[in-house]
Short mmCIF file of C-alpha atoms and ligand atoms in Angstrom, two decimals:
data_model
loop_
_atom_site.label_atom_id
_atom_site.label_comp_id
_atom_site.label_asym_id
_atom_site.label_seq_id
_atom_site.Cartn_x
_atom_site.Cartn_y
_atom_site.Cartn_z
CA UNK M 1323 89.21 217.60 -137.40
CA UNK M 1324 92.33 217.59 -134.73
CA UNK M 1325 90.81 221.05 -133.55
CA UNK M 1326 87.52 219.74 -132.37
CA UNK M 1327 86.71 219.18 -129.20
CA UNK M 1328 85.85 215.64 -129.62
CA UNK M 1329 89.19 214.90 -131.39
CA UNK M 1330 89.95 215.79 -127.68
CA UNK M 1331 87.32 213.05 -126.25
CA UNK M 1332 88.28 210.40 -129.01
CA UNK M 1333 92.25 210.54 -127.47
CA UNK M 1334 91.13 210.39 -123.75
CA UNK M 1335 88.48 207.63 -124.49
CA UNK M 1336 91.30 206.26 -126.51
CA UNK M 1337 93.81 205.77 -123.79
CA UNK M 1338 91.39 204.79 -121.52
CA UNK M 1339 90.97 201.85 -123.49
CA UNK M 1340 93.45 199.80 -122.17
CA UNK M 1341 92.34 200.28 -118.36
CA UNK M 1342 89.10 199.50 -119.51
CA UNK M 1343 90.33 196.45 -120.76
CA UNK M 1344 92.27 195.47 -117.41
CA UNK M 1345 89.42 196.62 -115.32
CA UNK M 1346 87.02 193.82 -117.74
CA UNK M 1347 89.52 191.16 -117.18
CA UNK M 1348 89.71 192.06 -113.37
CA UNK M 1349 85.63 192.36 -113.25
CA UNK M 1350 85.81 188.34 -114.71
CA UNK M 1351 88.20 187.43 -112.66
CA UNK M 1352 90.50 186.78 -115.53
CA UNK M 1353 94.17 188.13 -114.91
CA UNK M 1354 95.68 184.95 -115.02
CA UNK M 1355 97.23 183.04 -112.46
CA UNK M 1356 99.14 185.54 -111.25
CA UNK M 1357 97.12 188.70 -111.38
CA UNK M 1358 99.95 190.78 -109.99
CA UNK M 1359 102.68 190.00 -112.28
CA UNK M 1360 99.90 190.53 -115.03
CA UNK M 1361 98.84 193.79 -113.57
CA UNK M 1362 102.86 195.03 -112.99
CA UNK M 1363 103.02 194.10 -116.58
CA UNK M 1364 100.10 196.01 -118.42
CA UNK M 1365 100.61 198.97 -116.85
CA UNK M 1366 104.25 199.18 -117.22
CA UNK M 1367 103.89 198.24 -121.22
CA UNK M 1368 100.95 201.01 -121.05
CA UNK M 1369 103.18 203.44 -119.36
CA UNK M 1370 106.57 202.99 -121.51
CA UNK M 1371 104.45 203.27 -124.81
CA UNK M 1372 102.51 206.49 -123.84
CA UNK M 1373 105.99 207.70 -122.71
CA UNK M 1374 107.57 207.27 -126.12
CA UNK M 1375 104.15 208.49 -127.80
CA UNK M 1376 104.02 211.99 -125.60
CA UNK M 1377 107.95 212.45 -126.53
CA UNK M 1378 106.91 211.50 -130.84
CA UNK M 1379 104.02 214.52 -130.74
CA UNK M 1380 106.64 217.52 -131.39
CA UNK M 1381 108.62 215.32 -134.20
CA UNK M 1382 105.54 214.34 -135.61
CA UNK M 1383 103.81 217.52 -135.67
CA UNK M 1384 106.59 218.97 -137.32
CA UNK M 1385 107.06 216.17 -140.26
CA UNK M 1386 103.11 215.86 -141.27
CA UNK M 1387 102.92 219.52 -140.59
CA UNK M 1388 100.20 218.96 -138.00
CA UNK M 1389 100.54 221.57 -135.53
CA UNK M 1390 97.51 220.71 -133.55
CA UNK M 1391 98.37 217.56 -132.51
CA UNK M 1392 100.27 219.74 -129.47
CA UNK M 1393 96.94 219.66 -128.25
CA UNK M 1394 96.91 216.00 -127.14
CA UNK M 1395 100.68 215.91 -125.87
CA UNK M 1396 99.62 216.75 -122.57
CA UNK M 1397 96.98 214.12 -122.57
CA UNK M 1398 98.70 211.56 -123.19
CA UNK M 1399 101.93 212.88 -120.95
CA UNK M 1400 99.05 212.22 -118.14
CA UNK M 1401 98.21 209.06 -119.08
CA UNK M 1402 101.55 207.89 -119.01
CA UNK M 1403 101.82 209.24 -115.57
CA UNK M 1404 98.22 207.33 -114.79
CA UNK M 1405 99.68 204.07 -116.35
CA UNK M 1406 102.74 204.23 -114.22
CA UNK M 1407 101.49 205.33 -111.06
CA UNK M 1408 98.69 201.94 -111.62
CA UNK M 1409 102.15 200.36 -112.01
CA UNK M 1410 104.07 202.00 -108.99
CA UNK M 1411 101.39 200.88 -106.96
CA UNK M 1412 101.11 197.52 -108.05
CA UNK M 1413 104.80 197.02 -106.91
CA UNK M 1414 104.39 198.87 -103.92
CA UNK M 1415 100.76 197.62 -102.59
CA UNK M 1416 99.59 194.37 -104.20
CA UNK M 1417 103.12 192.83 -104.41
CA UNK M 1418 105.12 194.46 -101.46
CA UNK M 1419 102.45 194.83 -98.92
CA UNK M 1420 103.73 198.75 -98.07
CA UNK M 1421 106.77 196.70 -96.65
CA UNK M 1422 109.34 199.07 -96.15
CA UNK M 1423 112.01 196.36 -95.23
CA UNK M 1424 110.82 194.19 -98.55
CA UNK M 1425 110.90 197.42 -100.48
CA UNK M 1426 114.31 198.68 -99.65
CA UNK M 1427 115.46 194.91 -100.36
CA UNK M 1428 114.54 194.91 -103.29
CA UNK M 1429 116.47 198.03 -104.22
CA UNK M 1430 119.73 196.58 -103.49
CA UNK M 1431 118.47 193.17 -104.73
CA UNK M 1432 116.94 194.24 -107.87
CA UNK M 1433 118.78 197.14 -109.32
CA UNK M 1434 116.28 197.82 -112.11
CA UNK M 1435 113.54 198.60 -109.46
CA UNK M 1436 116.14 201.76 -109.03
CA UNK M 1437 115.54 202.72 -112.87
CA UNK M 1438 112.17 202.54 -112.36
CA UNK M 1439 112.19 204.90 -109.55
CA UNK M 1440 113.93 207.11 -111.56
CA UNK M 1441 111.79 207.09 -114.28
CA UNK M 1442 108.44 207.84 -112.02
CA UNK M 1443 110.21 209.89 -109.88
CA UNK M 1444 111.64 212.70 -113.05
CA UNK M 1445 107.75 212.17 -113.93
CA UNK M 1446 106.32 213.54 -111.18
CA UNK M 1447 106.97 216.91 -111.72
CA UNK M 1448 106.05 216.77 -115.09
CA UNK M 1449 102.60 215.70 -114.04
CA UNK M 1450 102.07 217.99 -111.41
CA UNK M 1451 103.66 221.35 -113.35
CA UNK M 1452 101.19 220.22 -116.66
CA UNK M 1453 98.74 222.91 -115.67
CA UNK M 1454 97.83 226.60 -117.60
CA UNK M 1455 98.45 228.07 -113.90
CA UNK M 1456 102.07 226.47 -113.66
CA UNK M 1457 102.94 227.81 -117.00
CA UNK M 1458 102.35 230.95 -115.75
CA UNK M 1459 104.21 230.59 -112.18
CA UNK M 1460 107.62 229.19 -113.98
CA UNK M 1461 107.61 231.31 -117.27
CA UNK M 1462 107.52 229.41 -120.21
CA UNK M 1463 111.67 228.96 -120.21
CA UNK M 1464 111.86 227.50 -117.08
CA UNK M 1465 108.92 225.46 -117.93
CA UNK M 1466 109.79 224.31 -120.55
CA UNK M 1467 113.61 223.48 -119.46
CA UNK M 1468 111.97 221.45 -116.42
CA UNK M 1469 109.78 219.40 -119.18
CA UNK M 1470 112.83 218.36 -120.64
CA UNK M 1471 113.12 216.18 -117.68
CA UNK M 1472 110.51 214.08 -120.28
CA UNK M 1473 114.12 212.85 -122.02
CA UNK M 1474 115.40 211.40 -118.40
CA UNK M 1475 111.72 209.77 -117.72
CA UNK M 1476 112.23 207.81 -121.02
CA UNK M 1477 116.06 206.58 -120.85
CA UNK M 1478 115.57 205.94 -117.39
CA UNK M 1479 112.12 203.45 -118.60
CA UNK M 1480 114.32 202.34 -121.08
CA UNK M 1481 116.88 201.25 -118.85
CA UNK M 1482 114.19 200.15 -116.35
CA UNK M 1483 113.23 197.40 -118.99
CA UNK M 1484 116.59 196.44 -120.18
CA UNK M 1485 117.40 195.38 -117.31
CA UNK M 1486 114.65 193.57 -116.11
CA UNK M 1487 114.30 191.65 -119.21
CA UNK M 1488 116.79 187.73 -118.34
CA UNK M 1489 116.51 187.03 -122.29
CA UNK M 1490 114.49 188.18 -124.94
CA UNK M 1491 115.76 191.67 -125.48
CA UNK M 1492 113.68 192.72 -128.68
CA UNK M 1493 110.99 195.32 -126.75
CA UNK M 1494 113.69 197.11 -124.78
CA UNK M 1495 115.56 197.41 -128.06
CA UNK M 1496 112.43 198.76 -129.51
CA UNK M 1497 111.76 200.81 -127.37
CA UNK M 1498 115.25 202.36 -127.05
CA UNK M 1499 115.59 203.19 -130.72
CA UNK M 1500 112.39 204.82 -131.04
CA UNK M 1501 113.82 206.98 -127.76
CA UNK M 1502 117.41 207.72 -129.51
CA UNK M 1503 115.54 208.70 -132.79
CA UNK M 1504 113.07 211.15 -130.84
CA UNK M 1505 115.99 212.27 -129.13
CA UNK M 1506 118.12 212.87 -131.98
CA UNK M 1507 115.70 214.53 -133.63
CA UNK M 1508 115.14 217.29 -130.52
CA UNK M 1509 118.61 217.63 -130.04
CA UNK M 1510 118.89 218.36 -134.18
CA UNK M 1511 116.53 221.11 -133.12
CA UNK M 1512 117.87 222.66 -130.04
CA UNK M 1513 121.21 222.62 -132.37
CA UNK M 1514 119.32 224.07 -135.41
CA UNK M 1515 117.75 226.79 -132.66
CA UNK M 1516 121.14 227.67 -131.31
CA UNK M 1517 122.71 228.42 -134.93
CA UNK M 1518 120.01 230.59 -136.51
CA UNK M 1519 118.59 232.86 -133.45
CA UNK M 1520 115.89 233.98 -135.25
CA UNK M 1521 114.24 230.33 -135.69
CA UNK M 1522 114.28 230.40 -131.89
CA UNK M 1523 111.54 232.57 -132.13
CA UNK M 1524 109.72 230.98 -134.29
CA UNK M 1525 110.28 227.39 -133.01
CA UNK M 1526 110.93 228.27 -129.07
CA UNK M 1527 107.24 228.13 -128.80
CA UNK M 1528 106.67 224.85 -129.77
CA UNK M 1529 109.18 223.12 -128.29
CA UNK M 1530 109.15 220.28 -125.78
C1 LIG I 917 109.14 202.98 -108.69
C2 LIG I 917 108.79 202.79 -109.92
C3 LIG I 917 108.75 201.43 -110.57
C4 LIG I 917 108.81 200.19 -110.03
C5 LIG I 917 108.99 199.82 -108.58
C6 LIG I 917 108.68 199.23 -111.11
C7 LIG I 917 108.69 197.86 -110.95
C8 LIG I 917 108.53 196.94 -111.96
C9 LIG I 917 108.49 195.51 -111.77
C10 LIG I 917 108.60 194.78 -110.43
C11 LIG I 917 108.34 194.95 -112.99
C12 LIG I 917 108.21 193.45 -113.31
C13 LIG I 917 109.56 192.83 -113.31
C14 LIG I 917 109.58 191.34 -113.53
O1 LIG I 917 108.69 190.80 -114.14
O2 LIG I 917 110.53 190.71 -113.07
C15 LIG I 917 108.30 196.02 -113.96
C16 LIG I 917 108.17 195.86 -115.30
C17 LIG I 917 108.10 196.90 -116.20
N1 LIG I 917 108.10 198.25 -115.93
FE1 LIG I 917 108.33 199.08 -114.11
N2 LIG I 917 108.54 199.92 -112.29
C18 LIG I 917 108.57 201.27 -112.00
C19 LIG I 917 108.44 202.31 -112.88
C20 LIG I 917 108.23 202.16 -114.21
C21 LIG I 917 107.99 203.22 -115.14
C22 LIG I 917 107.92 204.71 -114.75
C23 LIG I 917 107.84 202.67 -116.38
C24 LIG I 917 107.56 203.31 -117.70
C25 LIG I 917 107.44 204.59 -117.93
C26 LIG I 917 107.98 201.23 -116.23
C27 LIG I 917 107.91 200.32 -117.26
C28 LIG I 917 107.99 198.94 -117.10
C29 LIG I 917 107.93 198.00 -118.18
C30 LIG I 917 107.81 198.35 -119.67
C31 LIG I 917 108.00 196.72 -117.63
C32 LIG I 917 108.03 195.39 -118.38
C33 LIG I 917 106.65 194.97 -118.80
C34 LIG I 917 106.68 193.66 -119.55
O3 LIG I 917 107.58 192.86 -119.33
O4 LIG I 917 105.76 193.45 -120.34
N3 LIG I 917 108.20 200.96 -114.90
N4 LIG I 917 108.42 197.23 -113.30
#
């Protein structure tokens, strides 16, 4: 079933879902009094979760010994880039007006608008590299050492929401456990790789 194409359809219909939704609510007029702290809010929920789901496909693939679900990881990588750039612009058009004095006041006044940056920013690359044709210009290694930026992306949106957060701290918690785990688990790997060279073969492949 996971090899199909329209497994393929079902996870991009799937994550469209929640812009869908947004787009309804925007259609009815319905974002709540304050449509742009709504908006900022959506995507940035939208964008942390696909995050932590693109960095769970390797794990997971590995434990339910699914090794097609690599097939979506990309996917949903770009979806998490969609979901935060909806949220980068948010910020940047709807609630700073492309105000270049309001935006660089709120770096210094809100520090976890910095985190943020960092987190889109070690994105980026990820986004634009995601291509057959890239694999091939870097070389797999160097491809796959620059998509390990995925691990700053995460602590950084992590971090981003810690801080941003004045009381209730559960989500950010959440959300930076499931991040330690996935990381713990990939650096197990790496470590596992290192010690038996021969696995490196077999696992270098698949690795995120
Ligand atoms: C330049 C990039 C970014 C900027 C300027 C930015 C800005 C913001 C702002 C202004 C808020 C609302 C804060 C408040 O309510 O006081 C917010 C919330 C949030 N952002 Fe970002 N953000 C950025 C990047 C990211 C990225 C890349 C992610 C995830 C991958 C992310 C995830 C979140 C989350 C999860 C929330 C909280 C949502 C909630 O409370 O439900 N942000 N961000």
């Amino acid at each position: 079933m996971l090899r199909s194409r329209w497994a393929k359809v079902a996870v991009f219909l799937l994550c469209l879902v929640p812009f869908g939704r947004l787009a309804w609510r925007a259609w009815n007029g319905d974002l709540t009094p304050n449509p742009i702290e709504y908006i900022t809010h959506f995507t940035g929920d939208w964008a942390i979760r696909l995050v932590v789901a693109t960095l769970a496909v390797t794990p997971l693939r590995k434990l339910l010994h699914l090794p097609d679900l690599i097939r979506f990881r990309r996917m949903i990588g770009l979806f998490a880039f969609f979901y935060a750039s909806l949220h980068f612009a948010t910020w940047f058009g709807l609630d700073k007006f492309f105000d270049m004095h309001e935006i660089l006041k709120d770096f210094t006044k809100r520090p976890f608008i910095i985190a943020g940056l960092t987190a889109f920013l070690s994105m980026t690359p990820l986004a634009v590299t995601s291509t057959k044709c890239w694999i091939r210009r870097l070389g797999g290694r160097r491809w796959q050492a620059l998509h390990r930026l995925v691990y700053v992306t995460a602590c950084a949106a992590v971090v981003h929401y810690y801080w941003l957060v004045e009381s209730d701290i559960r989500w950010p918690l959440v959300y930076g456990s499931l991040v330690a785990i996935l990381l713990a688990y990939q650096a197990g790997s790496w470590w596992r790789k290192r010690r038996t060279p021969a696995a490196a073969k077999t696992v270098g492949g698949a690795a995120s």
